[in-house]
């Protein structure tokens, strides 16, 4: 997606344009607006957690309080927002005999001791996507999905079975 900048001395206008060419957001940003705030707006409009902002073939620094005015872009110059993929996240605990990984595509894989949650093959449909967070105990894991539901696996005694809590966690 591209962020088109129309500069005026008083207030630049940010236009977020999707890959289809349609405008997703048009918003005024005063020159003193932090670039991190512009990036948050772009990420929200693009439906992603993080973005890079690129102008004049350089990645804009979103840290350190940098502001819109400091980019020195001329009227009509473009800022491009590039969605940043979620990193691979490995989950394990101090005493765990298994590990789980939350992949950038939202799926989960696990390995290690079968009785400690090291095998997700018993619920492949539940963990193939839309997972946003995974946590573990010494012998079990739980995954939170985008719809708010929770999937647990591993030792029943250590949290691998939701039991009567399943209904309340799915709503």
Short mmCIF file of N, CA and C in Angstrom, two decimals:
data_model
loop_
_atom_site.label_atom_id
_atom_site.label_comp_id
_atom_site.label_asym_id
_atom_site.label_seq_id
_atom_site.Cartn_x
_atom_site.Cartn_y
_atom_site.Cartn_z
N UNK A 1 0.85 -1.17 0.00
CA UNK A 1 0.00 0.00 0.00
C UNK A 1 0.89 1.23 0.00
N UNK A 2 0.37 2.31 -0.53
CA UNK A 2 1.13 3.55 -0.59
C UNK A 2 0.44 4.62 0.21
N UNK A 3 1.22 5.45 0.84
CA UNK A 3 0.72 6.58 1.59
C UNK A 3 1.07 7.83 0.79
N UNK A 4 0.08 8.47 0.20
CA UNK A 4 0.35 9.67 -0.59
C UNK A 4 0.32 10.88 0.33
N UNK A 5 1.29 11.77 0.20
CA UNK A 5 1.42 12.95 1.05
C UNK A 5 1.16 14.19 0.21
N UNK A 6 0.19 14.95 0.56
CA UNK A 6 -0.03 16.26 -0.05
C UNK A 6 0.32 17.29 1.01
N UNK A 7 1.46 17.94 0.87
CA UNK A 7 1.94 18.86 1.89
C UNK A 7 1.33 20.24 1.73
N UNK A 8 0.92 20.80 2.82
CA UNK A 8 0.60 22.21 2.92
C UNK A 8 1.37 22.70 4.13
N UNK A 9 1.66 23.96 4.21
CA UNK A 9 2.43 24.42 5.36
C UNK A 9 1.76 24.11 6.69
N UNK A 10 0.43 24.11 6.72
CA UNK A 10 -0.28 23.92 7.98
C UNK A 10 -0.42 22.45 8.35
N UNK A 11 -0.86 21.61 7.40
CA UNK A 11 -1.17 20.24 7.78
C UNK A 11 -1.11 19.31 6.57
N UNK A 12 -0.24 18.30 6.61
CA UNK A 12 -0.20 17.33 5.51
C UNK A 12 -1.40 16.40 5.58
N UNK A 13 -1.76 15.84 4.43
CA UNK A 13 -2.86 14.88 4.35
C UNK A 13 -2.27 13.52 4.03
N UNK A 14 -2.65 12.53 4.81
CA UNK A 14 -2.20 11.16 4.59
C UNK A 14 -3.31 10.40 3.89
N UNK A 15 -2.99 9.80 2.76
CA UNK A 15 -3.95 8.94 2.06
C UNK A 15 -3.35 7.54 2.02
N UNK A 16 -4.07 6.57 2.55
CA UNK A 16 -3.61 5.19 2.50
C UNK A 16 -4.36 4.52 1.37
N UNK A 17 -3.61 4.02 0.40
CA UNK A 17 -4.19 3.42 -0.78
C UNK A 17 -3.81 1.95 -0.81
N UNK A 18 -4.82 1.07 -0.89
CA UNK A 18 -4.59 -0.36 -0.92
C UNK A 18 -4.05 -0.83 -2.25
N UNK A 19 -3.66 -2.09 -2.32
CA UNK A 19 -3.13 -2.65 -3.55
C UNK A 19 -4.14 -2.61 -4.68
N UNK A 20 -5.43 -2.61 -4.36
CA UNK A 20 -6.47 -2.54 -5.39
C UNK A 20 -6.61 -1.13 -5.95
N UNK A 21 -5.95 -0.15 -5.34
CA UNK A 21 -6.01 1.23 -5.81
C UNK A 21 -7.03 2.08 -5.07
N UNK A 22 -7.86 1.48 -4.25
CA UNK A 22 -8.88 2.23 -3.51
C UNK A 22 -8.31 2.87 -2.26
N UNK A 23 -8.85 4.05 -1.91
CA UNK A 23 -8.42 4.73 -0.69
C UNK A 23 -8.97 4.00 0.52
N UNK A 24 -8.11 3.71 1.48
CA UNK A 24 -8.51 3.03 2.70
C UNK A 24 -8.64 4.01 3.86
N UNK A 25 -7.93 5.13 3.78
CA UNK A 25 -7.95 6.11 4.85
C UNK A 25 -7.43 7.44 4.32
N UNK A 26 -8.09 8.52 4.68
CA UNK A 26 -7.60 9.87 4.39
C UNK A 26 -7.63 10.61 5.72
N UNK A 27 -6.49 11.14 6.13
CA UNK A 27 -6.44 11.80 7.44
C UNK A 27 -5.41 12.91 7.44
N UNK A 28 -5.73 13.99 8.13
CA UNK A 28 -4.79 15.10 8.30
C UNK A 28 -3.85 14.78 9.46
N UNK A 29 -2.56 15.08 9.28
CA UNK A 29 -1.59 14.94 10.34
C UNK A 29 -0.83 16.25 10.48
N UNK A 30 -0.92 16.90 11.63
CA UNK A 30 -0.13 18.12 11.84
C UNK A 30 1.36 17.80 11.70
N UNK A 31 2.17 18.78 11.33
CA UNK A 31 3.61 18.55 11.15
C UNK A 31 4.29 17.95 12.39
N UNK A 32 3.76 18.21 13.57
CA UNK A 32 4.37 17.69 14.80
C UNK A 32 3.97 16.28 15.16
N UNK A 33 3.20 15.60 14.30
CA UNK A 33 2.75 14.24 14.59
C UNK A 33 3.93 13.27 14.54
N UNK A 34 4.10 12.43 15.58
CA UNK A 34 5.17 11.43 15.55
C UNK A 34 4.95 10.44 14.40
N UNK A 35 6.05 10.06 13.74
CA UNK A 35 5.96 9.07 12.66
C UNK A 35 5.42 7.74 13.18
N UNK A 36 5.68 7.43 14.45
CA UNK A 36 5.15 6.19 15.02
C UNK A 36 3.63 6.19 15.00
N UNK A 37 3.01 7.36 15.20
CA UNK A 37 1.55 7.45 15.15
C UNK A 37 1.05 7.26 13.72
N UNK A 38 1.76 7.82 12.74
CA UNK A 38 1.40 7.62 11.34
C UNK A 38 1.48 6.14 11.00
N UNK A 39 2.52 5.47 11.48
CA UNK A 39 2.69 4.04 11.22
C UNK A 39 1.56 3.23 11.86
N UNK A 40 1.13 3.61 13.08
CA UNK A 40 0.02 2.90 13.73
C UNK A 40 -1.26 3.04 12.92
N UNK A 41 -1.52 4.25 12.41
CA UNK A 41 -2.71 4.46 11.58
C UNK A 41 -2.64 3.62 10.31
N UNK A 42 -1.47 3.57 9.69
CA UNK A 42 -1.30 2.78 8.47
C UNK A 42 -1.49 1.30 8.77
N UNK A 43 -0.93 0.82 9.88
CA UNK A 43 -1.07 -0.59 10.25
C UNK A 43 -2.53 -0.93 10.51
N UNK A 44 -3.25 -0.05 11.21
CA UNK A 44 -4.67 -0.29 11.46
C UNK A 44 -5.45 -0.36 10.15
N UNK A 45 -5.17 0.56 9.24
CA UNK A 45 -5.89 0.59 7.96
C UNK A 45 -5.57 -0.64 7.12
N UNK A 46 -4.35 -1.14 7.23
CA UNK A 46 -3.94 -2.30 6.45
C UNK A 46 -4.25 -3.62 7.14
N UNK A 47 -4.69 -3.57 8.40
CA UNK A 47 -5.03 -4.78 9.14
C UNK A 47 -3.83 -5.61 9.52
N UNK A 48 -2.73 -4.96 9.85
CA UNK A 48 -1.52 -5.66 10.25
C UNK A 48 -1.02 -5.08 11.57
N UNK A 49 -0.14 -5.79 12.23
CA UNK A 49 0.36 -5.33 13.52
C UNK A 49 1.41 -4.23 13.38
N UNK A 50 2.24 -4.32 12.35
CA UNK A 50 3.34 -3.37 12.21
C UNK A 50 3.59 -3.07 10.74
N UNK A 51 4.16 -1.90 10.48
CA UNK A 51 4.53 -1.52 9.12
C UNK A 51 5.89 -0.83 9.13
N UNK A 52 6.55 -0.86 7.99
CA UNK A 52 7.68 0.01 7.71
C UNK A 52 7.12 1.18 6.92
N UNK A 53 7.63 2.38 7.13
CA UNK A 53 7.30 3.52 6.29
C UNK A 53 8.55 3.83 5.47
N UNK A 54 8.37 3.92 4.15
CA UNK A 54 9.50 4.15 3.24
C UNK A 54 9.23 5.40 2.42
N UNK A 55 10.23 6.27 2.32
CA UNK A 55 10.16 7.47 1.48
C UNK A 55 11.54 7.71 0.88
N UNK A 56 11.57 8.10 -0.39
CA UNK A 56 12.84 8.38 -1.07
C UNK A 56 13.81 7.21 -0.93
N UNK A 57 13.32 5.99 -1.08
CA UNK A 57 14.12 4.76 -1.03
C UNK A 57 14.77 4.52 0.32
N UNK A 58 14.28 5.15 1.37
CA UNK A 58 14.82 4.94 2.71
C UNK A 58 13.71 4.60 3.68
N UNK A 59 14.01 3.72 4.63
CA UNK A 59 13.06 3.40 5.69
C UNK A 59 13.08 4.55 6.69
N UNK A 60 11.91 5.09 6.98
CA UNK A 60 11.81 6.18 7.95
C UNK A 60 11.98 5.63 9.36
N UNK A 61 12.70 6.34 10.19
CA UNK A 61 12.95 5.94 11.57
C UNK A 61 11.72 6.27 12.42
N UNK A 62 11.04 5.25 12.92
CA UNK A 62 9.82 5.44 13.71
C UNK A 62 10.12 5.63 15.19
N UNK A 63 11.37 5.51 15.58
CA UNK A 63 11.75 5.64 16.99
C UNK A 63 12.28 7.04 17.28
N UNK A 64 12.49 7.30 18.52
CA UNK A 64 13.15 8.53 18.93
C UNK A 64 12.35 9.80 18.76
N UNK A 65 11.04 9.69 18.65
CA UNK A 65 10.22 10.89 18.58
C UNK A 65 10.27 11.63 17.26
N UNK A 66 10.71 10.97 16.17
CA UNK A 66 10.73 11.63 14.86
C UNK A 66 9.32 12.01 14.45
N UNK A 67 9.20 13.19 13.82
CA UNK A 67 7.88 13.73 13.47
C UNK A 67 7.72 13.88 11.96
N UNK A 68 6.48 14.06 11.53
CA UNK A 68 6.15 14.20 10.12
C UNK A 68 6.98 15.31 9.47
N UNK A 69 7.06 16.45 10.11
CA UNK A 69 7.78 17.60 9.55
C UNK A 69 9.25 17.27 9.27
N UNK A 70 9.82 16.40 10.08
CA UNK A 70 11.23 16.04 9.93
C UNK A 70 11.54 15.20 8.71
N UNK A 71 10.53 14.70 8.01
CA UNK A 71 10.78 13.90 6.80
C UNK A 71 11.19 14.77 5.63
N UNK A 72 10.87 16.08 5.69
CA UNK A 72 11.20 17.04 4.63
C UNK A 72 10.70 16.62 3.26
N UNK A 73 9.56 15.96 3.21
CA UNK A 73 8.98 15.57 1.93
C UNK A 73 8.29 16.77 1.29
N UNK A 74 8.39 16.84 -0.01
CA UNK A 74 7.75 17.93 -0.74
C UNK A 74 6.29 17.58 -1.02
N UNK A 75 5.52 18.58 -1.43
CA UNK A 75 4.11 18.40 -1.76
C UNK A 75 3.96 17.27 -2.79
N UNK A 76 3.11 16.30 -2.48
CA UNK A 76 2.81 15.22 -3.41
C UNK A 76 3.75 14.04 -3.36
N UNK A 77 4.83 14.12 -2.59
CA UNK A 77 5.71 12.96 -2.47
C UNK A 77 4.99 11.83 -1.76
N UNK A 78 5.46 10.61 -2.00
CA UNK A 78 4.78 9.42 -1.50
C UNK A 78 5.57 8.75 -0.38
N UNK A 79 4.83 8.31 0.62
CA UNK A 79 5.38 7.42 1.64
C UNK A 79 4.71 6.08 1.41
N UNK A 80 5.50 5.02 1.34
CA UNK A 80 4.96 3.68 1.14
C UNK A 80 4.95 2.95 2.48
N UNK A 81 3.82 2.32 2.81
CA UNK A 81 3.72 1.50 4.02
C UNK A 81 3.84 0.04 3.60
N UNK A 82 4.76 -0.67 4.22
CA UNK A 82 4.98 -2.08 3.93
C UNK A 82 4.66 -2.87 5.19
N UNK A 83 3.73 -3.81 5.08
CA UNK A 83 3.35 -4.62 6.24
C UNK A 83 4.54 -5.46 6.68
N UNK A 84 4.80 -5.47 7.97
CA UNK A 84 5.88 -6.27 8.54
C UNK A 84 5.30 -7.58 9.04
N UNK A 85 5.84 -8.71 8.60
CA UNK A 85 5.30 -9.98 9.07
C UNK A 85 5.58 -10.19 10.55
N UNK A 86 4.70 -10.96 11.15
CA UNK A 86 4.89 -11.34 12.54
C UNK A 86 6.09 -12.28 12.63
N UNK A 87 6.94 -12.14 13.63
CA UNK A 87 8.09 -13.04 13.73
C UNK A 87 7.67 -14.42 14.22
N UNK A 88 8.53 -15.41 13.97
CA UNK A 88 8.33 -16.74 14.52
C UNK A 88 8.55 -16.65 16.02
N UNK A 89 7.63 -17.20 16.81
CA UNK A 89 7.73 -17.16 18.27
C UNK A 89 7.81 -18.58 18.81
N UNK A 90 8.86 -18.88 19.57
CA UNK A 90 9.05 -20.19 20.17
C UNK A 90 8.64 -20.10 21.64
N UNK A 91 7.82 -21.07 22.08
CA UNK A 91 7.32 -21.06 23.45
C UNK A 91 7.81 -22.32 24.17
N UNK A 92 8.35 -22.13 25.34
CA UNK A 92 8.76 -23.23 26.20
C UNK A 92 8.81 -22.67 27.62
N UNK A 93 8.88 -23.54 28.59
CA UNK A 93 8.99 -23.08 29.97
C UNK A 93 10.22 -23.70 30.61
N UNK A 94 10.56 -23.24 31.78
CA UNK A 94 11.78 -23.69 32.46
C UNK A 94 11.84 -25.21 32.59
N UNK A 95 10.72 -25.83 32.89
CA UNK A 95 10.72 -27.27 33.12
C UNK A 95 10.04 -28.06 32.01
N UNK A 96 9.78 -27.43 30.88
CA UNK A 96 9.03 -28.11 29.82
C UNK A 96 9.89 -29.15 29.11
N UNK A 97 9.21 -30.18 28.64
CA UNK A 97 9.84 -31.21 27.84
C UNK A 97 9.38 -31.10 26.39
N UNK A 98 8.65 -30.03 26.09
CA UNK A 98 8.14 -29.81 24.74
C UNK A 98 8.19 -28.32 24.44
N UNK A 99 8.12 -28.02 23.16
CA UNK A 99 8.12 -26.64 22.70
C UNK A 99 7.02 -26.46 21.67
N UNK A 100 6.55 -25.24 21.54
CA UNK A 100 5.57 -24.90 20.51
C UNK A 100 6.08 -23.65 19.80
N UNK A 101 5.72 -23.54 18.54
CA UNK A 101 6.10 -22.36 17.76
C UNK A 101 4.85 -21.77 17.13
N UNK A 102 4.67 -20.47 17.32
CA UNK A 102 3.61 -19.72 16.64
C UNK A 102 4.25 -19.14 15.39
N UNK A 103 3.83 -19.64 14.23
CA UNK A 103 4.42 -19.24 12.96
C UNK A 103 3.80 -17.93 12.47
N UNK A 104 4.50 -17.22 11.60
CA UNK A 104 3.98 -15.94 11.09
C UNK A 104 2.61 -16.03 10.43
N UNK A 105 2.24 -17.21 9.92
CA UNK A 105 0.93 -17.37 9.27
C UNK A 105 -0.19 -17.66 10.26
N UNK A 106 0.12 -17.67 11.57
CA UNK A 106 -0.90 -17.91 12.59
C UNK A 106 -1.14 -19.37 12.91
N UNK A 107 -0.33 -20.26 12.36
CA UNK A 107 -0.46 -21.68 12.68
C UNK A 107 0.53 -22.03 13.80
N UNK A 108 0.30 -23.19 14.43
CA UNK A 108 1.14 -23.63 15.54
C UNK A 108 1.69 -25.01 15.23
N UNK A 109 2.96 -25.20 15.53
CA UNK A 109 3.58 -26.52 15.48
C UNK A 109 4.20 -26.78 16.85
N UNK A 110 4.30 -28.05 17.22
CA UNK A 110 4.88 -28.40 18.52
C UNK A 110 5.77 -29.61 18.34
N UNK A 111 6.75 -29.74 19.22
CA UNK A 111 7.63 -30.89 19.18
C UNK A 111 8.15 -31.16 20.58
N UNK A 112 8.66 -32.37 20.75
CA UNK A 112 9.17 -32.78 22.05
C UNK A 112 8.33 -33.91 22.62
N UNK A 113 8.31 -34.04 23.94
CA UNK A 113 7.61 -35.12 24.62
C UNK A 113 6.11 -35.09 24.30
N UNK A 114 5.61 -36.20 23.80
CA UNK A 114 4.20 -36.32 23.40
C UNK A 114 3.25 -35.99 24.55
N UNK A 115 3.56 -36.43 25.76
CA UNK A 115 2.67 -36.23 26.91
C UNK A 115 2.78 -34.83 27.51
N UNK A 116 3.69 -34.04 26.99
CA UNK A 116 3.88 -32.67 27.49
C UNK A 116 3.46 -31.63 26.46
N UNK A 117 2.68 -32.06 25.47
CA UNK A 117 2.21 -31.13 24.45
C UNK A 117 3.07 -31.05 23.22
N UNK A 118 4.00 -31.99 23.09
CA UNK A 118 4.92 -31.97 21.96
C UNK A 118 4.36 -32.46 20.65
N UNK A 119 3.08 -32.75 20.59
CA UNK A 119 2.48 -33.24 19.34
C UNK A 119 1.10 -32.62 19.18
N UNK A 120 0.90 -31.82 18.14
CA UNK A 120 -0.40 -31.19 17.89
C UNK A 120 -1.21 -31.96 16.86
N UNK A 121 -0.77 -33.14 16.47
CA UNK A 121 -1.47 -33.88 15.41
C UNK A 121 -2.87 -34.32 15.83
N UNK A 122 -3.18 -34.31 17.12
CA UNK A 122 -4.52 -34.69 17.57
C UNK A 122 -5.54 -33.60 17.26
N UNK A 123 -5.12 -32.36 17.02
CA UNK A 123 -6.05 -31.28 16.69
C UNK A 123 -5.52 -30.42 15.55
N UNK A 124 -5.22 -31.00 14.41
CA UNK A 124 -4.62 -30.19 13.34
C UNK A 124 -5.53 -29.08 12.84
N UNK A 125 -6.83 -29.29 12.80
CA UNK A 125 -7.73 -28.26 12.28
C UNK A 125 -7.77 -27.04 13.20
N UNK A 126 -7.62 -27.23 14.48
CA UNK A 126 -7.71 -26.12 15.43
C UNK A 126 -6.49 -25.22 15.42
N UNK A 127 -5.36 -25.75 15.01
CA UNK A 127 -4.11 -25.00 15.14
C UNK A 127 -3.45 -24.67 13.80
N UNK A 128 -4.20 -24.75 12.71
CA UNK A 128 -3.62 -24.48 11.40
C UNK A 128 -3.67 -23.01 11.00
N UNK A 129 -4.28 -22.17 11.81
CA UNK A 129 -4.32 -20.75 11.49
C UNK A 129 -5.13 -19.97 12.50
N UNK A 130 -5.07 -18.65 12.38
CA UNK A 130 -5.83 -17.72 13.22
C UNK A 130 -5.44 -17.76 14.69
N UNK A 131 -4.24 -18.23 15.01
CA UNK A 131 -3.75 -18.22 16.39
C UNK A 131 -2.96 -16.93 16.58
N UNK A 132 -3.21 -16.23 17.70
CA UNK A 132 -2.51 -14.97 17.96
C UNK A 132 -1.56 -15.03 19.15
N UNK A 133 -1.73 -16.04 20.02
CA UNK A 133 -0.87 -16.13 21.19
C UNK A 133 -0.84 -17.56 21.68
N UNK A 134 0.33 -17.99 22.19
CA UNK A 134 0.48 -19.32 22.77
C UNK A 134 1.21 -19.17 24.10
N UNK A 135 0.76 -19.92 25.11
CA UNK A 135 1.42 -19.94 26.42
C UNK A 135 1.57 -21.39 26.84
N UNK A 136 2.54 -21.65 27.71
CA UNK A 136 2.78 -23.02 28.13
C UNK A 136 2.95 -23.16 29.62
N UNK A 137 2.66 -24.36 30.11
CA UNK A 137 2.98 -24.75 31.48
C UNK A 137 4.12 -25.76 31.37
N UNK A 138 4.42 -26.48 32.43
CA UNK A 138 5.50 -27.45 32.36
C UNK A 138 5.18 -28.61 31.43
N UNK A 139 3.86 -28.91 31.23
CA UNK A 139 3.52 -30.07 30.40
C UNK A 139 2.30 -29.84 29.51
N UNK A 140 1.95 -28.59 29.22
CA UNK A 140 0.79 -28.32 28.37
C UNK A 140 0.92 -26.93 27.74
N UNK A 141 0.12 -26.71 26.72
CA UNK A 141 0.08 -25.43 26.02
C UNK A 141 -1.35 -25.00 25.81
N UNK A 142 -1.56 -23.71 25.64
CA UNK A 142 -2.86 -23.17 25.26
C UNK A 142 -2.63 -22.11 24.20
N UNK A 143 -3.54 -22.07 23.22
CA UNK A 143 -3.45 -21.10 22.13
C UNK A 143 -4.72 -20.27 22.10
N UNK A 144 -4.56 -18.95 21.99
CA UNK A 144 -5.69 -18.04 21.84
C UNK A 144 -5.84 -17.73 20.36
N UNK A 145 -7.07 -17.85 19.86
CA UNK A 145 -7.33 -17.61 18.44
C UNK A 145 -7.96 -16.24 18.24
N UNK A 146 -7.99 -15.78 17.00
CA UNK A 146 -8.50 -14.44 16.70
C UNK A 146 -9.94 -14.25 17.12
N UNK A 147 -10.72 -15.32 17.17
CA UNK A 147 -12.13 -15.21 17.57
C UNK A 147 -12.30 -15.26 19.09
N UNK A 148 -11.19 -15.33 19.84
CA UNK A 148 -11.25 -15.36 21.30
C UNK A 148 -11.30 -16.75 21.89
N UNK A 149 -11.46 -17.77 21.07
CA UNK A 149 -11.51 -19.13 21.60
C UNK A 149 -10.11 -19.58 22.01
N UNK A 150 -10.05 -20.59 22.87
CA UNK A 150 -8.80 -21.13 23.37
C UNK A 150 -8.73 -22.61 23.06
N UNK A 151 -7.59 -23.05 22.56
CA UNK A 151 -7.34 -24.47 22.29
C UNK A 151 -6.20 -24.89 23.20
N UNK A 152 -6.38 -25.99 23.94
CA UNK A 152 -5.34 -26.47 24.85
C UNK A 152 -4.96 -27.89 24.47
N UNK A 153 -3.70 -28.23 24.70
CA UNK A 153 -3.24 -29.59 24.44
C UNK A 153 -2.07 -29.90 25.37
N UNK A 154 -1.80 -31.18 25.54
CA UNK A 154 -0.75 -31.63 26.44
C UNK A 154 -1.35 -32.40 27.60
N UNK A 155 -0.65 -32.44 28.72
CA UNK A 155 -1.08 -33.17 29.90
C UNK A 155 -2.37 -32.58 30.48
N UNK A 156 -3.38 -33.44 30.64
CA UNK A 156 -4.65 -33.00 31.22
C UNK A 156 -4.46 -32.43 32.63
N UNK A 157 -3.53 -32.97 33.38
CA UNK A 157 -3.30 -32.53 34.75
C UNK A 157 -2.60 -31.17 34.82
N UNK A 158 -1.97 -30.76 33.74
CA UNK A 158 -1.21 -29.51 33.73
C UNK A 158 -1.79 -28.46 32.80
N UNK A 159 -3.09 -28.57 32.49
CA UNK A 159 -3.74 -27.55 31.68
C UNK A 159 -4.03 -27.91 30.25
N UNK A 160 -3.73 -29.14 29.85
CA UNK A 160 -3.93 -29.55 28.47
C UNK A 160 -5.36 -29.86 28.11
N UNK A 161 -6.26 -29.89 29.07
CA UNK A 161 -7.69 -30.15 28.82
C UNK A 161 -8.48 -29.03 29.46
N UNK A 162 -9.32 -28.37 28.66
CA UNK A 162 -10.10 -27.25 29.19
C UNK A 162 -11.29 -27.70 30.01
N UNK A 163 -11.83 -28.88 29.74
CA UNK A 163 -12.95 -29.41 30.51
C UNK A 163 -14.13 -28.46 30.55
N UNK A 164 -14.66 -28.19 31.75
CA UNK A 164 -15.85 -27.34 31.89
C UNK A 164 -15.56 -25.88 31.56
N UNK A 165 -14.30 -25.49 31.49
CA UNK A 165 -13.97 -24.11 31.15
C UNK A 165 -14.12 -23.84 29.65
N UNK A 166 -14.20 -24.89 28.83
CA UNK A 166 -14.24 -24.72 27.38
C UNK A 166 -15.35 -23.79 26.93
N UNK A 167 -16.56 -23.96 27.44
CA UNK A 167 -17.69 -23.14 26.99
C UNK A 167 -17.45 -21.66 27.26
N UNK A 168 -17.00 -21.32 28.45
CA UNK A 168 -16.81 -19.90 28.78
C UNK A 168 -15.64 -19.30 28.00
N UNK A 169 -14.65 -20.09 27.64
CA UNK A 169 -13.52 -19.57 26.90
C UNK A 169 -13.81 -19.38 25.42
N UNK A 170 -14.82 -20.05 24.90
CA UNK A 170 -15.13 -19.94 23.48
C UNK A 170 -16.09 -18.80 23.20
N UNK A 171 -16.61 -18.14 24.21
CA UNK A 171 -17.58 -17.06 23.98
C UNK A 171 -17.09 -15.75 24.52
#
